[in-house]
Coordinates of N, CA and C in Angstrom, one line a residue:
V1 N 118.6 19.6 -8.0 CA 117.6 18.5 -7.6 C 117.3 17.8 -8.5
A2 N 117.1 18.1 -9.9 CA 116.7 17.2 -11.0 C 117.5 15.8 -11.3
W3 N 118.8 16.2 -10.9 CA 119.6 15.0 -11.3 C 119.8 14.1 -10.1
I4 N 119.5 14.7 -8.9 CA 119.0 13.4 -7.8 C 117.9 13.0 -7.9
T5 N 116.7 13.5 -8.3 CA 115.3 12.9 -8.5 C 115.6 11.7 -9.9
M6 N 116.1 12.1 -10.9 CA 116.4 11.2 -11.7 C 117.3 10.1 -11.5
A7 N 118.4 10.2 -10.8 CA 119.1 9.0 -10.1 C 118.4 8.3 -9.4
S8 N 117.7 8.8 -8.3 CA 116.9 8.0 -7.4 C 115.6 7.4 -7.9
R9 N 115.1 7.9 -9.0 CA 113.9 7.3 -9.5 C 114.3 6.2 -10.4
S10 N 115.4 6.2 -11.0 CA 115.9 4.9 -11.6 C 116.1 3.8 -11.0
V11 N 116.7 4.0 -9.6 CA 117.0 2.9 -8.5 C 115.4 2.4 -8.5
V12 N 114.7 3.0 -7.8 CA 113.2 2.8 -7.3 C 112.5 1.8 -8.7
H13 N 112.9 2.3 -10.0 CA 112.1 1.7 -10.9 C 112.7 0.5 -11.4
R14 N 114.0 0.1 -11.0 CA 114.7 -1.0 -11.2 C 114.2 -2.2 -10.4
L15 N 114.0 -1.5 -9.1 CA 113.7 -2.4 -7.9 C 112.1 -3.0 -8.1
V16 N 111.5 -2.4 -8.9 CA 110.1 -2.6 -9.2 C 109.8 -2.9 -10.5
A17 N 110.7 -3.3 -11.2 CA 110.4 -3.4 -12.8 C 109.4 -4.3 -13.0
N18 N 109.2 -5.4 -12.5 CA 108.4 -6.6 -12.7 C 106.8 -6.3 -12.1
A19 N 106.9 -5.1 -11.5 CA 105.3 -4.9 -10.7 C 104.6 -4.3 -11.7
A20 N 103.0 -4.7 -11.4 CA 102.3 -4.0 -12.5 C 101.5 -2.7 -11.8
A21 N 101.1 -1.8 -12.5 CA 100.5 -0.8 -12.1 C 99.3 -1.1 -11.6
V22 N 98.6 -0.6 -10.5 CA 97.5 -0.9 -10.0 C 96.7 0.4 -9.8
R23 N 95.3 0.2 -9.6 CA 94.4 1.6 -9.5 C 94.2 1.9 -8.0
P24 N 93.9 3.2 -7.8 CA 93.9 3.6 -6.6 C 92.7 3.2 -5.8
A25 N 93.0 2.5 -4.5 CA 92.2 1.9 -3.7 C 90.8 2.9 -3.3
A26 N 89.8 1.9 -3.3 CA 88.5 2.6 -3.1 C 88.6 3.1 -1.8
R27 N 87.6 4.4 -1.6 CA 87.5 5.0 -0.2 C 86.6 4.2 0.7
G28 N 86.7 4.2 1.8 CA 85.8 3.6 2.9 C 86.4 3.1 4.0
F29 N 85.7 2.6 5.0 CA 86.4 1.9 6.2 C 86.9 0.7 5.8
A30 N 88.0 0.3 6.5 CA 88.4 -1.0 6.4 C 87.8 -2.2 6.6
T31 N 87.7 -3.0 6.1 CA 87.0 -4.3 6.5 C 88.1 -5.3 7.2
A32 N 87.5 -5.9 7.9 CA 88.3 -6.9 8.8 C 89.6 -7.4 8.2
E33 N 89.4 -8.1 6.8 CA 90.5 -8.5 6.1 C 91.7 -7.6 5.7
H34 N 91.2 -6.1 5.8 CA 92.3 -5.3 5.4 C 92.7 -4.7 6.3
V35 N 92.3 -4.8 7.6 CA 93.0 -4.2 8.9 C 94.3 -4.8 9.1
P36 N 95.2 -3.8 9.5 CA 96.6 -4.1 9.8 C 96.6 -5.4 10.9
P37 N 97.4 -6.3 10.9 CA 97.6 -7.4 11.5 C 97.7 -7.0 13.0
V38 N 98.5 -6.3 13.3 CA 99.2 -5.8 14.7 C 98.7 -4.3 14.7
K39 N 98.6 -3.7 16.2 CA 98.3 -2.4 16.3 C 99.8 -1.7 16.8
L40 N 100.0 -0.6 15.9 CA 101.1 0.2 15.9 C 100.6 1.5 16.3
F41 N 101.3 2.2 17.2 CA 101.0 3.6 17.3 C 102.0 4.6 17.1
G42 N 101.4 5.8 16.9 CA 102.3 7.2 16.8 C 102.3 7.6 15.1
V43 N 102.8 8.6 15.0 CA 102.8 9.3 13.8 C 103.2 8.3 12.5
H44 N 104.2 7.9 12.7 CA 104.7 7.0 11.4 C 103.6 6.0 11.3
A45 N 103.5 5.2 12.5 CA 102.4 4.1 12.5 C 101.1 4.4 11.6
R46 N 100.7 5.7 11.9 CA 99.5 5.9 11.2 C 99.6 6.1 9.6
Y47 N 100.6 6.5 9.1 CA 100.9 6.5 7.7 C 101.1 4.9 7.4
A48 N 101.9 4.3 8.2 CA 102.0 2.8 7.7 C 100.7 2.1 7.7
N49 N 99.7 2.3 8.7 CA 98.5 1.6 8.7 C 97.7 1.7 7.7
A50 N 97.6 2.9 7.3 CA 96.7 3.8 6.4 C 97.1 3.0 4.8
T51 N 98.5 2.9 4.8 CA 99.1 2.4 3.6 C 98.8 0.9 3.4
Y52 N 98.9 0.2 4.6 CA 98.7 -1.3 4.5 C 97.0 -1.5 4.2
T53 N 96.3 -0.7 4.6 CA 95.1 -1.0 4.4 C 94.6 -0.7 2.8
A54 N 95.1 0.4 2.3 CA 95.1 0.8 1.0 C 95.5 -0.2 0.0
A55 N 96.7 -0.7 0.2 CA 97.4 -1.6 -0.2 C 96.9 -3.1 -0.2
S56 N 96.1 -3.5 0.9 CA 95.5 -4.8 0.9 C 94.5 -4.7 0.2
K57 N 93.4 -3.5 0.2 CA 92.5 -3.5 -0.8 C 92.7 -3.6 -2.3
A58 N 93.7 -3.2 -2.6 CA 94.1 -3.0 -4.0 C 94.9 -4.5 -4.4
G59 N 95.2 -5.2 -3.2 CA 95.6 -6.6 -3.6 C 97.3 -6.6 -3.9
K60 N 97.9 -5.4 -3.5 CA 99.0 -5.2 -3.8 C 100.1 -4.7 -2.7
L61 N 99.9 -5.6 -1.8 CA 100.9 -5.6 -0.4 C 102.3 -5.9 -0.7
A62 N 102.5 -6.9 -1.4 CA 104.1 -7.0 -1.8 C 104.7 -6.1 -2.8
Q63 N 103.7 -5.5 -3.6 CA 104.3 -4.5 -4.6 C 104.7 -3.2 -3.8
V64 N 103.8 -2.8 -3.0 CA 103.9 -1.7 -2.1 C 105.2 -1.8 -1.1
E65 N 105.3 -3.1 -0.6 CA 106.5 -3.4 0.1 C 107.9 -3.2 -0.4
T66 N 107.8 -3.9 -1.6 CA 109.0 -3.8 -2.5 C 109.5 -2.3 -2.9
E67 N 108.5 -1.5 -3.1 CA 108.7 -0.1 -3.5 C 109.2 0.8 -2.3
L68 N 108.4 0.3 -1.1 CA 108.9 1.2 0.0 C 110.3 0.9 0.2
L69 N 110.7 -0.3 0.5 CA 111.9 -1.0 0.7 C 113.0 -0.3 -0.1
G70 N 112.7 -0.2 -1.6 CA 113.3 0.5 -2.1 C 113.7 1.8 -2.3
F71 N 112.7 2.5 -1.7 CA 112.8 4.0 -1.4 C 113.6 4.2 -0.3
K72 N 113.4 3.3 0.8 CA 114.6 3.4 2.0 C 115.9 3.1 1.5
E73 N 116.1 2.3 0.7 CA 117.6 1.9 0.2 C 118.3 3.3 -0.5
V74 N 117.2 3.7 -1.4 CA 117.6 5.0 -1.8 C 118.2 6.1 -1.0
M75 N 117.3 6.1 0.1 CA 117.6 7.2 1.1 C 118.9 7.0 1.8
S76 N 118.9 5.7 1.9 CA 120.3 5.3 2.8 C 121.5 5.3 2.1
K77 N 121.5 5.1 0.4 CA 122.7 5.0 -0.2 C 122.9 6.3 -1.1
N78 N 121.9 7.3 -1.0 CA 122.1 8.5 -1.7 C 122.0 9.8 -0.7
A79 N 123.0 10.1 -0.2 CA 123.1 11.2 0.9 C 122.6 12.4 0.4
A80 N 122.8 13.0 -0.9 CA 122.5 14.1 -1.3 C 121.0 14.2 -1.5
F81 N 120.3 13.2 -2.0 CA 118.8 13.1 -2.1 C 118.2 12.9 -0.6
S82 N 118.6 12.1 0.3 CA 118.4 12.1 1.6 C 118.4 13.5 2.3
G83 N 119.4 14.1 2.3 CA 119.7 15.4 2.7 C 118.6 16.5 2.3
F84 N 118.5 16.2 0.9 CA 117.3 17.2 0.2 C 116.0 17.0 0.9
L85 N 115.5 15.9 1.1 CA 114.4 15.7 1.7 C 114.1 16.0 3.2
G86 N 115.3 15.9 3.9 CA 115.3 16.2 5.2 C 115.6 17.6 5.6
N87 N 115.9 18.6 4.5 CA 116.3 19.9 4.7 C 115.1 20.8 5.0
P88 N 115.2 21.1 6.3 CA 114.0 22.0 6.6 C 113.8 23.4 5.9
T89 N 114.9 23.9 5.2 CA 114.8 25.0 4.4 C 114.6 24.9 2.8
V90 N 114.5 23.7 2.7 CA 113.8 23.3 1.2 C 112.2 23.5 1.3
A91 N 111.7 24.3 0.3 CA 110.1 24.4 0.6 C 109.4 23.1 0.2
R92 N 108.5 22.8 0.9 CA 107.6 21.5 0.6 C 107.2 21.4 -0.6
E93 N 106.9 22.5 -1.5 CA 106.3 22.2 -2.8 C 107.5 21.8 -3.6
A94 N 108.7 22.2 -3.4 CA 109.8 21.5 -4.1 C 110.0 19.9 -3.7
K95 N 109.7 19.7 -2.8 CA 109.9 18.1 -2.3 C 108.9 17.5 -3.0
V96 N 107.6 17.9 -2.9 CA 106.6 17.4 -3.5 C 106.8 17.1 -5.0
E97 N 106.9 18.2 -5.7 CA 107.4 18.0 -7.0 C 108.4 17.0 -7.3
A98 N 109.6 16.9 -6.7 CA 110.7 15.8 -6.6 C 110.2 14.3 -6.6
I99 N 109.2 14.4 -5.4 CA 108.6 12.9 -5.1 C 107.7 12.5 -6.4
E100 N 106.8 13.6 -6.6 CA 105.9 13.1 -8.1 C 106.8 12.8 -9.2
K101 N 107.9 13.5 -9.4 CA 108.4 13.1 -10.6 C 109.1 11.7 -10.4
M102 N 109.9 11.2 -9.3 CA 110.3 10.2 -8.9 C 109.3 9.1 -9.1
F103 N 108.1 9.1 -8.6 CA 107.1 7.9 -8.5 C 106.3 8.1 -9.8
D104 N 106.4 8.8 -10.7 CA 105.6 9.2 -12.0 C 105.9 7.8 -12.9
G105 N 104.9 7.3 -13.5 CA 105.0 6.3 -14.5 C 104.3 5.3 -14.0
P106 N 103.6 4.2 -15.1 CA 102.8 2.9 -14.7 C 103.5 2.0 -13.9
K107 N 104.9 2.0 -13.8 CA 105.3 0.6 -12.9 C 105.2 0.9 -11.5
T108 N 104.7 2.1 -11.0 CA 104.6 2.3 -9.5 C 103.4 2.3 -9.0
S109 N 103.1 1.8 -7.9 CA 101.6 1.7 -7.4 C 101.3 3.1 -7.1
P110 N 99.9 3.4 -7.5 CA 99.5 4.6 -6.9 C 99.3 4.8 -5.3
V111 N 99.3 3.5 -4.6 CA 99.2 3.5 -3.1 C 100.5 4.1 -2.9
T112 N 101.8 3.5 -3.2 CA 103.1 4.1 -2.8 C 103.0 5.8 -3.0
K113 N 102.7 5.8 -4.6 CA 102.9 7.4 -4.7 C 102.0 8.3 -3.8
N114 N 100.9 7.6 -3.5 CA 100.0 8.6 -2.7 C 100.5 8.8 -1.2
L115 N 101.1 7.6 -0.7 CA 101.9 7.8 0.6 C 102.9 8.9 0.5
M116 N 103.7 8.7 -0.4 CA 105.1 9.8 -0.3 C 104.8 11.2 -0.7
V117 N 103.9 11.2 -1.7 CA 103.2 12.7 -1.9 C 102.5 13.4 -0.6
T118 N 101.8 12.6 0.3 CA 101.1 12.9 1.2 C 102.0 13.2 2.3
M119 N 103.3 12.5 2.4 CA 104.3 12.6 3.4 C 104.9 14.3 2.8
A120 N 105.2 14.1 1.8 CA 106.1 15.4 1.2 C 105.1 16.6 1.4
S121 N 103.6 16.5 1.4 CA 102.7 17.8 1.5 C 102.6 18.0 3.0
N122 N 103.0 17.0 3.9 CA 102.7 17.3 5.3 C 104.2 17.5 5.9
N123 N 105.1 17.9 5.1 CA 106.6 18.1 5.4 C 107.5 16.8 6.3
R124 N 106.9 15.9 6.0 CA 107.4 14.6 6.7 C 108.1 13.5 6.0
I125 N 108.4 13.8 4.6 CA 108.8 13.0 3.9 C 110.3 12.7 4.4
G126 N 111.3 13.4 5.2 CA 112.5 12.8 5.4 C 112.3 11.7 6.6
E127 N 111.1 11.7 7.0 CA 110.9 10.6 8.1 C 110.4 9.4 7.5
A128 N 110.6 9.4 6.0 CA 110.0 8.0 5.4 C 110.6 6.8 5.8
D129 N 111.9 6.8 6.0 CA 112.5 5.5 6.5 C 111.8 4.9 7.8
K130 N 111.2 5.8 8.5 CA 110.5 5.1 9.8 C 109.3 4.7 9.6
V131 N 108.4 5.1 8.3 CA 107.2 4.6 8.0 C 107.4 3.4 7.4
V132 N 108.5 3.4 6.5 CA 108.8 2.2 5.7 C 109.3 1.0 7.0
D133 N 109.8 1.2 8.0 CA 110.0 0.4 9.0 C 108.8 -0.4 9.7
A134 N 107.8 0.7 9.9 CA 106.7 0.5 10.5 C 105.9 -0.5 9.4
F135 N 105.7 -0.2 8.4 CA 105.1 -0.9 7.4 C 105.6 -2.4 7.3
A136 N 107.0 -2.6 7.0 CA 107.5 -3.8 7.4 C 107.3 -4.7 8.2
E137 N 107.2 -4.0 9.5 CA 106.6 -4.7 10.7 C 105.4 -5.3 10.8
L138 N 104.4 -4.6 10.0 CA 103.0 -4.9 9.9 C 103.2 -6.1 8.7
M139 N 104.0 -6.0 7.7 CA 104.1 -7.3 6.7 C 104.8 -8.5 7.3
K140 N 105.5 -8.3 8.2 CA 106.3 -9.5 9.0 C 105.2 -10.0 9.6
A141 N 104.3 -9.4 10.4 CA 103.0 -10.0 11.1 C 102.2 -10.5 10.3
Q142 N 101.8 -9.8 9.1 CA 100.9 -10.5 8.0 C 101.3 -11.8 7.5
R143 N 102.7 -12.1 7.3 CA 103.2 -13.6 6.9 C 103.3 -14.3 7.9
G144 N 103.3 -14.0 9.4 CA 103.3 -14.8 10.5 C 105.0 -15.2 11.0
E145 N 105.6 -14.0 10.5 CA 107.1 -14.2 10.8 C 107.7 -13.7 12.1
V146 N 108.5 -14.4 12.6 CA 108.9 -14.0 14.0 C 110.2 -13.0 13.7
E147 N 110.4 -11.8 14.3 CA 111.5 -11.2 14.2 C 112.8 -11.6 14.9
C148 N 113.8 -11.8 14.6 CA 115.0 -12.2 15.1 C 116.2 -11.3 14.6
V149 N 116.9 -10.6 15.8 CA 117.8 -9.8 15.6 C 119.0 -10.5 16.0
I150 N 120.4 -10.6 15.3 CA 121.6 -11.4 15.7 C 122.5 -10.2 16.0
T151 N 123.1 -10.1 17.1 CA 124.2 -9.1 17.2 C 125.6 -9.8 17.3
S152 N 126.6 -9.5 16.5 CA 128.0 -9.9 16.6 C 129.0 -8.9 16.9
A153 N 130.1 -9.0 17.1 CA 131.3 -8.1 17.2 C 131.8 -7.7 15.8
V154 N 131.7 -8.7 14.9 CA 132.2 -8.5 13.7 C 131.0 -9.0 12.4
P155 N 131.0 -8.5 11.3 CA 130.0 -9.2 10.5 C 130.2 -10.5 10.5
L156 N 129.0 -11.2 10.2 CA 128.9 -12.9 10.3 C 129.0 -13.3 8.6
T157 N 129.7 -14.4 8.5 CA 129.9 -14.9 7.1 C 128.8 -15.6 6.9
K158 N 128.4 -15.8 5.8 CA 127.0 -16.6 5.3 C 126.9 -17.9 5.8
P159 N 128.0 -18.7 5.9 CA 128.0 -20.2 6.5 C 127.7 -20.0 8.2
Q160 N 128.3 -18.9 8.9 CA 128.1 -18.8 10.0 C 126.5 -18.1 10.4
L161 N 126.0 -17.5 9.5 CA 124.6 -17.0 9.7 C 123.6 -18.0 9.4
K162 N 123.9 -18.8 8.3 CA 123.3 -20.2 8.2 C 122.8 -21.0 9.3
K163 N 124.1 -21.4 10.1 CA 124.1 -22.4 10.9 C 123.3 -21.6 12.3
I164 N 123.4 -20.3 12.3 CA 122.6 -19.9 13.4 C 121.0 -20.1 13.2
Q165 N 120.7 -19.7 11.8 CA 119.5 -19.5 11.6 C 118.9 -21.2 11.5
D166 N 119.8 -22.0 11.1 CA 119.4 -23.6 11.4 C 118.9 -24.0 12.7
G167 N 119.8 -23.3 13.5 CA 119.5 -23.6 15.0 C 118.4 -23.1 15.5
L168 N 118.0 -21.9 15.2 CA 116.9 -21.0 15.5 C 115.5 -21.7 14.9
A169 N 115.6 -22.3 13.7 CA 114.4 -23.3 13.2 C 113.9 -24.3 14.2
S170 N 114.8 -24.7 15.0 CA 114.2 -25.9 16.1 C 113.5 -25.1 17.3
Q171 N 113.9 -24.0 17.3 CA 113.3 -23.1 18.4 C 112.0 -22.6 18.0
T172 N 111.5 -22.4 16.7 CA 110.4 -21.7 16.4 C 109.2 -22.5 15.9
G173 N 109.5 -23.8 16.2 CA 108.4 -24.9 15.7 C 108.0 -24.7 14.1
G174 N 109.2 -24.3 13.3 CA 108.8 -24.0 12.0 C 108.3 -23.1 11.5
Q175 N 107.9 -22.1 12.4 CA 107.4 -20.7 12.0 C 108.5 -20.0 11.3
A176 N 108.2 -19.0 10.4 CA 109.1 -18.3 9.5 C 109.7 -17.2 10.4
V177 N 111.1 -17.3 10.2 CA 111.8 -16.1 11.1 C 112.4 -15.2 10.0
A178 N 112.0 -13.9 10.4 CA 112.8 -12.7 9.7 C 113.8 -12.4 10.5
V179 N 115.3 -12.6 9.9 CA 116.4 -12.4 10.4 C 117.0 -10.9 10.1
S180 N 117.5 -10.2 11.1 CA 118.3 -9.0 10.8 C 119.4 -9.1 11.5
T181 N 120.6 -8.5 11.2 CA 122.2 -8.5 11.9 C 122.5 -7.5 11.9
V182 N 123.2 -7.1 13.3 CA 123.6 -5.9 13.8 C 125.1 -6.2 14.2
V183 N 126.0 -5.4 14.0 CA 127.5 -5.3 14.4 C 127.6 -4.4 15.8
D184 N 128.1 -5.0 16.8 CA 128.2 -4.3 18.1 C 129.6 -4.8 18.7
E185 N 130.8 -3.8 18.3 CA 132.0 -4.3 19.0 C 132.2 -4.4 20.3
S186 N 131.3 -3.9 20.9 CA 131.5 -3.8 22.7 C 131.1 -5.2 23.2
I187 N 130.5 -6.1 22.3 CA 130.2 -7.5 22.9 C 131.5 -8.3 22.8
L188 N 132.5 -7.6 22.0 CA 133.9 -8.3 21.9 C 134.0 -9.7 21.2
G189 N 133.1 -10.5 21.2 CA 133.0 -11.7 20.3 C 131.7 -12.6 20.8
G190 N 131.3 -13.7 19.9 CA 130.3 -14.4 20.3 C 129.2 -13.6 19.5
V191 N 128.0 -13.8 20.2 CA 126.7 -13.5 19.5 C 125.7 -13.2 20.3
T192 N 124.8 -12.2 20.3 CA 123.4 -12.2 21.2 C 122.3 -12.4 20.0
V193 N 121.4 -13.3 20.5 CA 120.1 -13.4 19.7 C 119.0 -13.0 20.4
Q194 N 118.1 -12.0 19.9 CA 116.8 -11.4 20.2 C 115.9 -12.0 19.3
I195 N 115.1 -13.1 19.9 CA 114.1 -13.8 18.8 C 112.6 -13.5 19.6
G196 N 111.7 -12.6 19.0 CA 110.6 -12.4 19.8 C 111.0 -11.9 21.1
D197 N 110.3 -12.2 22.1 CA 110.4 -11.8 23.4 C 111.5 -12.5 24.2
K198 N 112.3 -13.3 23.4 CA 113.3 -14.1 24.1 C 114.7 -13.5 23.8
F199 N 115.6 -13.8 24.7 CA 116.9 -13.1 24.5 C 118.0 -14.2 24.9
L200 N 119.0 -14.5 24.2 CA 119.9 -15.6 24.4 C 121.4 -14.6 24.0
D201 N 122.0 -14.6 25.2 CA 123.3 -13.9 25.2 C 124.6 -14.9 25.4
M202 N 125.4 -15.1 24.2 CA 126.3 -16.2 24.1 C 127.6 -15.2 23.6
S203 N 127.7 -13.9 24.3 CA 128.8 -12.9 24.0 C 129.9 -13.0 24.9
V204 N 131.1 -12.6 24.4 CA 132.2 -12.8 25.1 C 132.2 -11.9 26.4
S205 N 131.7 -10.5 26.0 CA 131.4 -9.6 27.4 C 130.7 -10.1 28.3
S206 N 129.6 -10.9 27.8 CA 128.9 -11.4 28.9 C 129.6 -12.4 30.0
K207 N 130.4 -13.3 29.2 CA 131.2 -14.3 30.0 C 132.1 -13.5 30.9
I208 N 132.8 -12.4 30.4 CA 133.6 -11.9 31.2 C 133.2 -11.3 32.4
N209 N 132.0 -10.6 32.2 CA 131.1 -10.1 33.4 C 130.6 -11.1 34.2
T210 N 130.4 -12.4 33.8 CA 129.9 -13.5 34.6 C 131.3 -13.8 35.7
Y211 N 132.2 -13.9 34.8 CA 133.3 -14.2 35.4 C 134.1 -13.4 36.5
K212 N 133.6 -12.1 36.3 CA 134.1 -11.0 37.2 C 133.4 -11.0 38.4
R213 N 131.9 -11.2 38.2 CA 131.0 -11.3 39.2 C 131.3 -12.6 40.0
G214 N 131.8 -13.6 39.8 CA 132.4 -14.9 40.4 C 133.3 -14.5 41.2
L215 N 134.3 -13.7 41.0 CA 135.4 -13.2 41.5 C 135.2 -12.3 43.1
M216 N 134.0 -11.7 42.7 CA 133.8 -10.6 43.8 C 133.2 -11.3 45.1

């Protein structure tokens, strides 16, 4: 466990090397300016909502977002560490100890550490990636970003992605767009674009299906 914790801790600290330490957020009900910008529901959302409010009060929303995304990256790249956190046979005390060591130090926000220790204490640390996703959704809403998912049959090159992004800019009235990409070989070619509640299907599979329906 020690080597897993040390390796993962170093990755997180590198990701937040320029972030300053903050004091724990004061207790109390959230005022309007600290309330999450959108309503999310469910267990993971409750953790994300509470963390958003605490980080907002501390004035460290950006730092906490960076730290949480860094932790998610560690989980995705370090199978041993992720398996340790998600293993139901590992005592929660051991997970709490590992998390406390990982987020120890002045460079880590107490808000982030409190979230992770709380999740470990509640035996939910293996679901941290879902909480991070919920927090990221809150941050996108806070920045006024429109979420866009581009799906292609093969990974897009940077020039291809930029061309699509430039085309999307005219469709959003200058509103910021948070783009993520997905590879799905079943669409055969072309792309599909989900932006907000709008869906644009320019895939080869869609064209083939349209052609087939025309022959019926």
